[in-house]
Amino acid sequence: DAFWKIIRNEGIKSLWSGLPPTLVMAVPATVIYFTCYDQLTALLRSKLGENESHIPIVAGIVARFGAVTVISPLELIRTKMQSKKFSYNELHQYVSKRVSEDGWISLWRGWAPTVLRDVPFSAMYWYNYEVLKKWLCEKSGLYEPTFMINFTSGALSGSFAAVATLPFDVVKTQKQTQLWMYESHKISVPLHMSTWAIMKNIVVKNGFSGLFTGLIPRLVKIAPACAIMISTYEFGKAFFQEQNAQKQKY
């Protein structure tokens, strides 16, 4: 129903609103995130041993914290572009106005709930991914995971983490949309409510289920995204490791 309403009112192109900042955000975020995770995992395993179960959690938390901090302003811009059609000139004027009025820190509005969403997501995702991957390899009698094992492990672990952290995604969106409401004079002053205050307000107005608004679209997005990203990443990493190993032979 939501898809049809968006297409009918805004046109099919509006389903890709915010695509440019999403692409600009995705490249550095992915590079920072996966590189930090891999390097931290290798470092911790060299110090603590290969079988230490807490390594994926620690590496995932640190890597995601850094990536979120770097790309938070781009996520703010993406949310604005998805809420309404804006030209690049209008976006530039908006960003300039925010910086002049509230300083550069205003571009990190929504950072706290984003961290509360993404850091636990990352910890749960990597821990469950490693556990599921190991379990599926054992069930299949394989020493190394296949593309499908990585794909399945990524989809399942991503889905579980998405459900658990959805309330913080709802809060993050509300905090960022407060700026648009203030800009359009729908509210007289900007609201500066804490993450927990917003969550309580949502529960009072819409009940506990209000914290899980948009669950199905989030799962439809997160499950395949996590599956595709981790399986292609693992495939690419294995491919280039093999290429490097062959080069060293010669």
PDB file of C-alpha atoms in Angstrom:
ATOM      1  CA  ASP A   1       0.000   0.000   0.000  1.00  0.00           C
ATOM      2  CA  ALA A   2       2.822   2.393   0.899  1.00  0.00           C
ATOM      3  CA  PHE A   3       4.594   1.641  -2.393  1.00  0.00           C
ATOM      4  CA  TRP A   4       1.457   2.374  -4.430  1.00  0.00           C
ATOM      5  CA  LYS A   5       0.719   5.617  -2.577  1.00  0.00           C
ATOM      6  CA  ILE A   6       4.267   6.882  -3.113  1.00  0.00           C
ATOM      7  CA  ILE A   7       4.205   5.976  -6.817  1.00  0.00           C
ATOM      8  CA  ARG A   8       0.738   7.501  -7.334  1.00  0.00           C
ATOM      9  CA  ASN A   9       1.508  10.778  -5.545  1.00  0.00           C
ATOM     10  CA  GLU A  10       5.191  11.311  -6.335  1.00  0.00           C
ATOM     11  CA  GLY A  11       5.965   9.038  -9.271  1.00  0.00           C
ATOM     12  CA  ILE A  12       8.078   5.891  -9.391  1.00  0.00           C
ATOM     13  CA  LYS A  13      11.320   7.916  -9.311  1.00  0.00           C
ATOM     14  CA  SER A  14      10.487   9.055  -5.779  1.00  0.00           C
ATOM     15  CA  LEU A  15      11.171   5.501  -4.529  1.00  0.00           C
ATOM     16  CA  TRP A  16      14.826   6.348  -5.121  1.00  0.00           C
ATOM     17  CA  SER A  17      14.693   9.689  -3.262  1.00  0.00           C
ATOM     18  CA  GLY A  18      17.956  10.312  -1.465  1.00  0.00           C
ATOM     19  CA  LEU A  19      19.909   7.940  -3.718  1.00  0.00           C
ATOM     20  CA  PRO A  20      22.884  10.275  -4.393  1.00  0.00           C
ATOM     21  CA  PRO A  21      23.723  10.874  -0.698  1.00  0.00           C
ATOM     22  CA  THR A  22      23.043   7.187  -0.038  1.00  0.00           C
ATOM     23  CA  LEU A  23      25.676   6.217  -2.616  1.00  0.00           C
ATOM     24  CA  VAL A  24      28.088   8.884  -1.363  1.00  0.00           C
ATOM     25  CA  MET A  25      27.487   7.637   2.184  1.00  0.00           C
ATOM     26  CA  ALA A  26      27.684   3.927   1.367  1.00  0.00           C
ATOM     27  CA  VAL A  27      31.174   3.917  -0.152  1.00  0.00           C
ATOM     28  CA  PRO A  28      33.157   5.505   2.737  1.00  0.00           C
ATOM     29  CA  ALA A  29      30.936   3.824   5.337  1.00  0.00           C
ATOM     30  CA  THR A  30      31.531   0.379   3.851  1.00  0.00           C
ATOM     31  CA  VAL A  31      35.264   0.935   3.399  1.00  0.00           C
ATOM     32  CA  ILE A  32      35.722   2.207   6.964  1.00  0.00           C
ATOM     33  CA  TYR A  33      33.418  -0.394   8.490  1.00  0.00           C
ATOM     34  CA  PHE A  34      34.721  -3.563   6.850  1.00  0.00           C
ATOM     35  CA  THR A  35      38.367  -2.531   6.886  1.00  0.00           C
ATOM     36  CA  CYS A  36      38.267  -1.651  10.591  1.00  0.00           C
ATOM     37  CA  TYR A  37      36.362  -4.827  11.417  1.00  0.00           C
ATOM     38  CA  ASP A  38      38.792  -7.079   9.564  1.00  0.00           C
ATOM     39  CA  GLN A  39      41.893  -5.385  10.967  1.00  0.00           C
ATOM     40  CA  LEU A  40      40.547  -5.345  14.544  1.00  0.00           C
ATOM     41  CA  THR A  41      39.458  -8.975  14.279  1.00  0.00           C
ATOM     42  CA  ALA A  42      42.915 -10.039  13.079  1.00  0.00           C
ATOM     43  CA  LEU A  43      44.596  -8.018  15.835  1.00  0.00           C
ATOM     44  CA  LEU A  44      42.374  -9.369  18.608  1.00  0.00           C
ATOM     45  CA  ARG A  45      42.703 -12.966  17.405  1.00  0.00           C
ATOM     46  CA  SER A  46      46.497 -12.636  17.414  1.00  0.00           C
ATOM     47  CA  LYS A  47      46.298 -11.432  21.027  1.00  0.00           C
ATOM     48  CA  LEU A  48      43.421 -13.498  22.439  1.00  0.00           C
ATOM     49  CA  GLY A  49      43.332 -16.595  20.247  1.00  0.00           C
ATOM     50  CA  GLU A  50      41.255 -17.776  17.304  1.00  0.00           C
ATOM     51  CA  ASN A  51      38.381 -19.214  19.367  1.00  0.00           C
ATOM     52  CA  GLU A  52      37.596 -16.186  21.517  1.00  0.00           C
ATOM     53  CA  SER A  53      33.837 -15.673  21.000  1.00  0.00           C
ATOM     54  CA  HIS A  54      33.750 -12.013  22.032  1.00  0.00           C
ATOM     55  CA  ILE A  55      36.083 -10.819  19.266  1.00  0.00           C
ATOM     56  CA  PRO A  56      33.321 -10.235  16.646  1.00  0.00           C
ATOM     57  CA  ILE A  57      31.331  -8.196  19.203  1.00  0.00           C
ATOM     58  CA  VAL A  58      34.221  -5.906  20.169  1.00  0.00           C
ATOM     59  CA  ALA A  59      35.457  -5.454  16.592  1.00  0.00           C
ATOM     60  CA  GLY A  60      31.934  -4.810  15.321  1.00  0.00           C
ATOM     61  CA  ILE A  61      31.233  -2.178  17.987  1.00  0.00           C
ATOM     62  CA  VAL A  62      34.446  -0.216  17.400  1.00  0.00           C
ATOM     63  CA  ALA A  63      34.206  -0.377  13.604  1.00  0.00           C
ATOM     64  CA  ARG A  64      30.578   0.724  13.516  1.00  0.00           C
ATOM     65  CA  PHE A  65      31.112   3.549  16.007  1.00  0.00           C
ATOM     66  CA  GLY A  66      33.763   5.052  13.748  1.00  0.00           C
ATOM     67  CA  ALA A  67      31.752   4.615  10.546  1.00  0.00           C
ATOM     68  CA  VAL A  68      28.583   6.136  12.046  1.00  0.00           C
ATOM     69  CA  THR A  69      30.453   9.194  13.295  1.00  0.00           C
ATOM     70  CA  VAL A  70      32.000   9.847   9.884  1.00  0.00           C
ATOM     71  CA  ILE A  71      28.835   9.488   7.783  1.00  0.00           C
ATOM     72  CA  SER A  72      26.218  10.895  10.210  1.00  0.00           C
ATOM     73  CA  PRO A  73      25.894  14.278   8.385  1.00  0.00           C
ATOM     74  CA  LEU A  74      25.240  12.468   5.091  1.00  0.00           C
ATOM     75  CA  GLU A  75      22.512  10.390   6.717  1.00  0.00           C
ATOM     76  CA  LEU A  76      20.883  13.603   7.955  1.00  0.00           C
ATOM     77  CA  ILE A  77      20.855  14.957   4.388  1.00  0.00           C
ATOM     78  CA  ARG A  78      19.544  11.659   3.021  1.00  0.00           C
ATOM     79  CA  THR A  79      16.637  11.682   5.485  1.00  0.00           C
ATOM     80  CA  LYS A  80      15.736  15.212   4.407  1.00  0.00           C
ATOM     81  CA  MET A  81      15.840  14.269   0.709  1.00  0.00           C
ATOM     82  CA  GLN A  82      13.597  11.267   1.362  1.00  0.00           C
ATOM     83  CA  SER A  83      11.051  13.360   3.295  1.00  0.00           C
ATOM     84  CA  LYS A  84      10.518  15.904   0.485  1.00  0.00           C
ATOM     85  CA  LYS A  85      11.832  16.782  -2.972  1.00  0.00           C
ATOM     86  CA  PHE A  86      14.714  19.242  -2.721  1.00  0.00           C
ATOM     87  CA  SER A  87      17.078  20.656  -5.304  1.00  0.00           C
ATOM     88  CA  TYR A  88      20.802  20.614  -4.585  1.00  0.00           C
ATOM     89  CA  ASN A  89      20.699  24.407  -4.250  1.00  0.00           C
ATOM     90  CA  GLU A  90      17.979  24.135  -1.592  1.00  0.00           C
ATOM     91  CA  LEU A  91      20.001  21.481   0.242  1.00  0.00           C
ATOM     92  CA  HIS A  92      23.072  23.703   0.160  1.00  0.00           C
ATOM     93  CA  GLN A  93      21.052  26.614   1.552  1.00  0.00           C
ATOM     94  CA  TYR A  94      19.633  24.390   4.267  1.00  0.00           C
ATOM     95  CA  VAL A  95      23.032  23.059   5.343  1.00  0.00           C
ATOM     96  CA  SER A  96      24.556  26.557   5.285  1.00  0.00           C
ATOM     97  CA  LYS A  97      21.722  27.915   7.405  1.00  0.00           C
ATOM     98  CA  ARG A  98      21.997  25.098   9.939  1.00  0.00           C
ATOM     99  CA  VAL A  99      25.754  25.577  10.262  1.00  0.00           C
ATOM    100  CA  SER A 100      25.491  29.361  10.593  1.00  0.00           C
ATOM    101  CA  GLU A 101      22.734  29.167  13.218  1.00  0.00           C
ATOM    102  CA  ASP A 102      23.709  26.121  15.283  1.00  0.00           C
ATOM    103  CA  GLY A 103      27.309  25.371  14.258  1.00  0.00           C
ATOM    104  CA  TRP A 104      28.790  22.296  12.605  1.00  0.00           C
ATOM    105  CA  ILE A 105      27.557  20.079  15.449  1.00  0.00           C
ATOM    106  CA  SER A 106      23.994  20.498  14.127  1.00  0.00           C
ATOM    107  CA  LEU A 107      24.898  18.218  11.196  1.00  0.00           C
ATOM    108  CA  TRP A 108      25.268  15.382  13.694  1.00  0.00           C
ATOM    109  CA  ARG A 109      21.654  15.650  14.911  1.00  0.00           C
ATOM    110  CA  GLY A 110      20.386  12.111  15.339  1.00  0.00           C
ATOM    111  CA  TRP A 111      23.920  10.799  15.986  1.00  0.00           C
ATOM    112  CA  ALA A 112      23.081   9.418  19.449  1.00  0.00           C
ATOM    113  CA  PRO A 113      20.071   7.281  18.409  1.00  0.00           C
ATOM    114  CA  THR A 114      21.972   6.246  15.272  1.00  0.00           C
ATOM    115  CA  VAL A 115      24.816   4.985  17.464  1.00  0.00           C
ATOM    116  CA  LEU A 116      22.293   3.281  19.755  1.00  0.00           C
ATOM    117  CA  ARG A 117      20.813   1.617  16.674  1.00  0.00           C
ATOM    118  CA  ASP A 118      23.924   0.745  14.670  1.00  0.00           C
ATOM    119  CA  VAL A 119      26.437  -0.207  17.373  1.00  0.00           C
ATOM    120  CA  PRO A 120      24.227  -2.893  18.999  1.00  0.00           C
ATOM    121  CA  PHE A 121      23.147  -3.925  15.483  1.00  0.00           C
ATOM    122  CA  SER A 122      26.773  -4.419  14.503  1.00  0.00           C
ATOM    123  CA  ALA A 123      27.605  -6.351  17.674  1.00  0.00           C
ATOM    124  CA  MET A 124      24.633  -8.702  17.252  1.00  0.00           C
ATOM    125  CA  TYR A 125      25.119  -9.001  13.512  1.00  0.00           C
ATOM    126  CA  TRP A 126      28.782 -10.040  13.567  1.00  0.00           C
ATOM    127  CA  TYR A 127      28.423 -12.361  16.547  1.00  0.00           C
ATOM    128  CA  ASN A 128      25.423 -14.186  15.039  1.00  0.00           C
ATOM    129  CA  TYR A 129      27.008 -14.168  11.586  1.00  0.00           C
ATOM    130  CA  GLU A 130      30.169 -15.896  12.818  1.00  0.00           C
ATOM    131  CA  VAL A 131      28.155 -18.407  14.880  1.00  0.00           C
ATOM    132  CA  LEU A 132      25.745 -19.204  12.038  1.00  0.00           C
ATOM    133  CA  LYS A 133      28.546 -19.469   9.486  1.00  0.00           C
ATOM    134  CA  LYS A 134      30.466 -21.911  11.683  1.00  0.00           C
ATOM    135  CA  TRP A 135      27.330 -23.944  12.414  1.00  0.00           C
ATOM    136  CA  LEU A 136      26.317 -24.176   8.746  1.00  0.00           C
ATOM    137  CA  CYS A 137      29.845 -25.233   7.775  1.00  0.00           C
ATOM    138  CA  GLU A 138      29.763 -28.001  10.378  1.00  0.00           C
ATOM    139  CA  LYS A 139      26.329 -29.174   9.184  1.00  0.00           C
ATOM    140  CA  SER A 140      27.539 -29.201   5.576  1.00  0.00           C
ATOM    141  CA  GLY A 141      30.839 -30.872   6.423  1.00  0.00           C
ATOM    142  CA  LEU A 142      32.843 -27.978   4.990  1.00  0.00           C
ATOM    143  CA  TYR A 143      36.014 -26.354   6.254  1.00  0.00           C
ATOM    144  CA  GLU A 144      35.470 -23.071   4.364  1.00  0.00           C
ATOM    145  CA  PRO A 145      32.047 -21.411   3.929  1.00  0.00           C
ATOM    146  CA  THR A 146      30.506 -21.266   0.466  1.00  0.00           C
ATOM    147  CA  PHE A 147      28.844 -18.218  -1.095  1.00  0.00           C
ATOM    148  CA  MET A 148      25.395 -19.504  -0.061  1.00  0.00           C
ATOM    149  CA  ILE A 149      26.492 -20.138   3.534  1.00  0.00           C
ATOM    150  CA  ASN A 150      27.749 -16.563   3.769  1.00  0.00           C
ATOM    151  CA  PHE A 151      24.555 -15.300   2.099  1.00  0.00           C
ATOM    152  CA  THR A 152      22.249 -17.226   4.435  1.00  0.00           C
ATOM    153  CA  SER A 153      24.219 -16.323   7.565  1.00  0.00           C
ATOM    154  CA  GLY A 154      24.197 -12.649   6.589  1.00  0.00           C
ATOM    155  CA  ALA A 155      20.448 -12.580   5.918  1.00  0.00           C
ATOM    156  CA  LEU A 156      19.500 -14.325   9.178  1.00  0.00           C
ATOM    157  CA  SER A 157      21.868 -12.385  11.423  1.00  0.00           C
ATOM    158  CA  GLY A 158      20.882  -9.091   9.764  1.00  0.00           C
ATOM    159  CA  SER A 159      17.174  -9.799  10.234  1.00  0.00           C
ATOM    160  CA  PHE A 160      17.587 -10.571  13.927  1.00  0.00           C
ATOM    161  CA  ALA A 161      19.665  -7.447  14.549  1.00  0.00           C
ATOM    162  CA  ALA A 162      17.228  -5.272  12.539  1.00  0.00           C
ATOM    163  CA  VAL A 163      14.260  -6.314  14.688  1.00  0.00           C
ATOM    164  CA  ALA A 164      16.157  -5.779  17.946  1.00  0.00           C
ATOM    165  CA  THR A 165      17.366  -2.265  17.047  1.00  0.00           C
ATOM    166  CA  LEU A 166      14.299  -0.943  15.179  1.00  0.00           C
ATOM    167  CA  PRO A 167      13.088   1.294  18.097  1.00  0.00           C
ATOM    168  CA  PHE A 168      16.281   3.357  17.828  1.00  0.00           C
ATOM    169  CA  ASP A 169      15.785   3.715  14.073  1.00  0.00           C
ATOM    170  CA  VAL A 170      12.301   5.132  14.733  1.00  0.00           C
ATOM    171  CA  VAL A 171      13.746   7.606  17.277  1.00  0.00           C
ATOM    172  CA  LYS A 172      16.564   8.624  14.916  1.00  0.00           C
ATOM    173  CA  THR A 173      14.072   9.424  12.162  1.00  0.00           C
ATOM    174  CA  GLN A 174      11.891  11.454  14.541  1.00  0.00           C
ATOM    175  CA  LYS A 175      14.826  13.501  15.808  1.00  0.00           C
ATOM    176  CA  GLN A 176      15.936  14.334  12.281  1.00  0.00           C
ATOM    177  CA  THR A 177      12.424  15.154  11.024  1.00  0.00           C
ATOM    178  CA  GLN A 178      11.994  17.629  13.901  1.00  0.00           C
ATOM    179  CA  LEU A 179      14.365  19.877  11.959  1.00  0.00           C
ATOM    180  CA  TRP A 180      12.167  19.774   8.856  1.00  0.00           C
ATOM    181  CA  MET A 181       9.059  20.562  10.928  1.00  0.00           C
ATOM    182  CA  TYR A 182      10.828  23.531  12.503  1.00  0.00           C
ATOM    183  CA  GLU A 183      12.045  24.731   9.109  1.00  0.00           C
ATOM    184  CA  SER A 184       8.495  24.636   7.680  1.00  0.00           C
ATOM    185  CA  HIS A 185       7.140  26.405  10.810  1.00  0.00           C
ATOM    186  CA  LYS A 186       4.947  23.486  11.800  1.00  0.00           C
ATOM    187  CA  ILE A 187       6.405  23.907  15.277  1.00  0.00           C
ATOM    188  CA  SER A 188       7.452  27.245  16.774  1.00  0.00           C
ATOM    189  CA  VAL A 189      10.691  26.092  18.407  1.00  0.00           C
ATOM    190  CA  PRO A 190      12.999  23.152  17.714  1.00  0.00           C
ATOM    191  CA  LEU A 191      12.455  20.232  20.071  1.00  0.00           C
ATOM    192  CA  HIS A 192      15.468  18.963  21.967  1.00  0.00           C
ATOM    193  CA  MET A 193      14.113  15.768  23.481  1.00  0.00           C
ATOM    194  CA  SER A 194      16.438  12.995  24.551  1.00  0.00           C
ATOM    195  CA  THR A 195      16.330   9.572  22.939  1.00  0.00           C
ATOM    196  CA  TRP A 196      14.620   8.022  25.956  1.00  0.00           C
ATOM    197  CA  ALA A 197      12.094  10.875  26.185  1.00  0.00           C
ATOM    198  CA  ILE A 198      11.108  10.361  22.544  1.00  0.00           C
ATOM    199  CA  MET A 199      10.736   6.615  23.112  1.00  0.00           C
ATOM    200  CA  LYS A 200       8.453   7.239  26.114  1.00  0.00           C
ATOM    201  CA  ASN A 201       6.418   9.704  24.060  1.00  0.00           C
ATOM    202  CA  ILE A 202       6.002   7.146  21.264  1.00  0.00           C
ATOM    203  CA  VAL A 203       4.826   4.481  23.726  1.00  0.00           C
ATOM    204  CA  VAL A 204       2.323   6.901  25.311  1.00  0.00           C
ATOM    205  CA  LYS A 205       0.860   7.914  21.925  1.00  0.00           C
ATOM    206  CA  ASN A 206       1.014   4.663  19.955  1.00  0.00           C
ATOM    207  CA  GLY A 207       1.732   1.951  22.486  1.00  0.00           C
ATOM    208  CA  PHE A 208       4.757  -0.324  22.563  1.00  0.00           C
ATOM    209  CA  SER A 209       4.110  -1.355  18.955  1.00  0.00           C
ATOM    210  CA  GLY A 210       4.842   2.242  17.913  1.00  0.00           C
ATOM    211  CA  LEU A 211       8.531   1.576  18.543  1.00  0.00           C
ATOM    212  CA  PHE A 212       8.428  -1.048  15.798  1.00  0.00           C
ATOM    213  CA  THR A 213       6.786   1.088  13.115  1.00  0.00           C
ATOM    214  CA  GLY A 214       8.156   0.179   9.701  1.00  0.00           C
ATOM    215  CA  LEU A 215       9.333  -3.294  10.730  1.00  0.00           C
ATOM    216  CA  ILE A 216       8.422  -4.995   7.438  1.00  0.00           C
ATOM    217  CA  PRO A 217      10.095  -2.377   5.175  1.00  0.00           C
ATOM    218  CA  ARG A 218      13.197  -2.474   7.379  1.00  0.00           C
ATOM    219  CA  LEU A 219      13.398  -6.263   7.166  1.00  0.00           C
ATOM    220  CA  VAL A 220      12.789  -6.162   3.405  1.00  0.00           C
ATOM    221  CA  LYS A 221      15.713  -3.729   3.148  1.00  0.00           C
ATOM    222  CA  ILE A 222      18.136  -5.102   5.764  1.00  0.00           C
ATOM    223  CA  ALA A 223      17.929  -8.871   5.175  1.00  0.00           C
ATOM    224  CA  PRO A 224      18.905  -8.872   1.480  1.00  0.00           C
ATOM    225  CA  ALA A 225      21.299  -5.942   1.962  1.00  0.00           C
ATOM    226  CA  CYS A 226      23.241  -7.765   4.685  1.00  0.00           C
ATOM    227  CA  ALA A 227      23.174 -11.010   2.723  1.00  0.00           C
ATOM    228  CA  ILE A 228      24.391  -9.437  -0.527  1.00  0.00           C
ATOM    229  CA  MET A 229      26.994  -7.245   1.149  1.00  0.00           C
ATOM    230  CA  ILE A 230      28.680  -9.899   3.309  1.00  0.00           C
ATOM    231  CA  SER A 231      28.564 -12.686   0.694  1.00  0.00           C
ATOM    232  CA  THR A 232      30.043 -10.513  -2.059  1.00  0.00           C
ATOM    233  CA  TYR A 233      32.598  -9.079   0.385  1.00  0.00           C
ATOM    234  CA  GLU A 234      33.716 -12.553   1.488  1.00  0.00           C
ATOM    235  CA  PHE A 235      33.806 -13.722  -2.126  1.00  0.00           C
ATOM    236  CA  GLY A 236      35.911 -10.726  -3.158  1.00  0.00           C
ATOM    237  CA  LYS A 237      38.242 -11.150  -0.205  1.00  0.00           C
ATOM    238  CA  ALA A 238      38.771 -14.842  -0.983  1.00  0.00           C
ATOM    239  CA  PHE A 239      39.305 -14.077  -4.670  1.00  0.00           C
ATOM    240  CA  PHE A 240      42.003 -11.476  -4.043  1.00  0.00           C
ATOM    241  CA  GLN A 241      43.671 -13.625  -1.369  1.00  0.00           C
ATOM    242  CA  GLU A 242      43.963 -16.369  -3.954  1.00  0.00           C
ATOM    243  CA  GLN A 243      45.332 -13.923  -6.533  1.00  0.00           C
ATOM    244  CA  ASN A 244      47.920 -12.621  -4.062  1.00  0.00           C
ATOM    245  CA  ALA A 245      48.911 -16.164  -3.106  1.00  0.00           C
ATOM    246  CA  GLN A 246      49.484 -17.050  -6.768  1.00  0.00           C
ATOM    247  CA  LYS A 247      51.574 -13.927  -7.311  1.00  0.00           C
ATOM    248  CA  GLN A 248      53.772 -14.801  -4.345  1.00  0.00           C
ATOM    249  CA  LYS A 249      54.473 -18.242  -5.848  1.00  0.00           C
ATOM    250  CA  TYR A 250      55.989 -16.610  -8.902  1.00  0.00           C
TER     251      TYR A 250
END
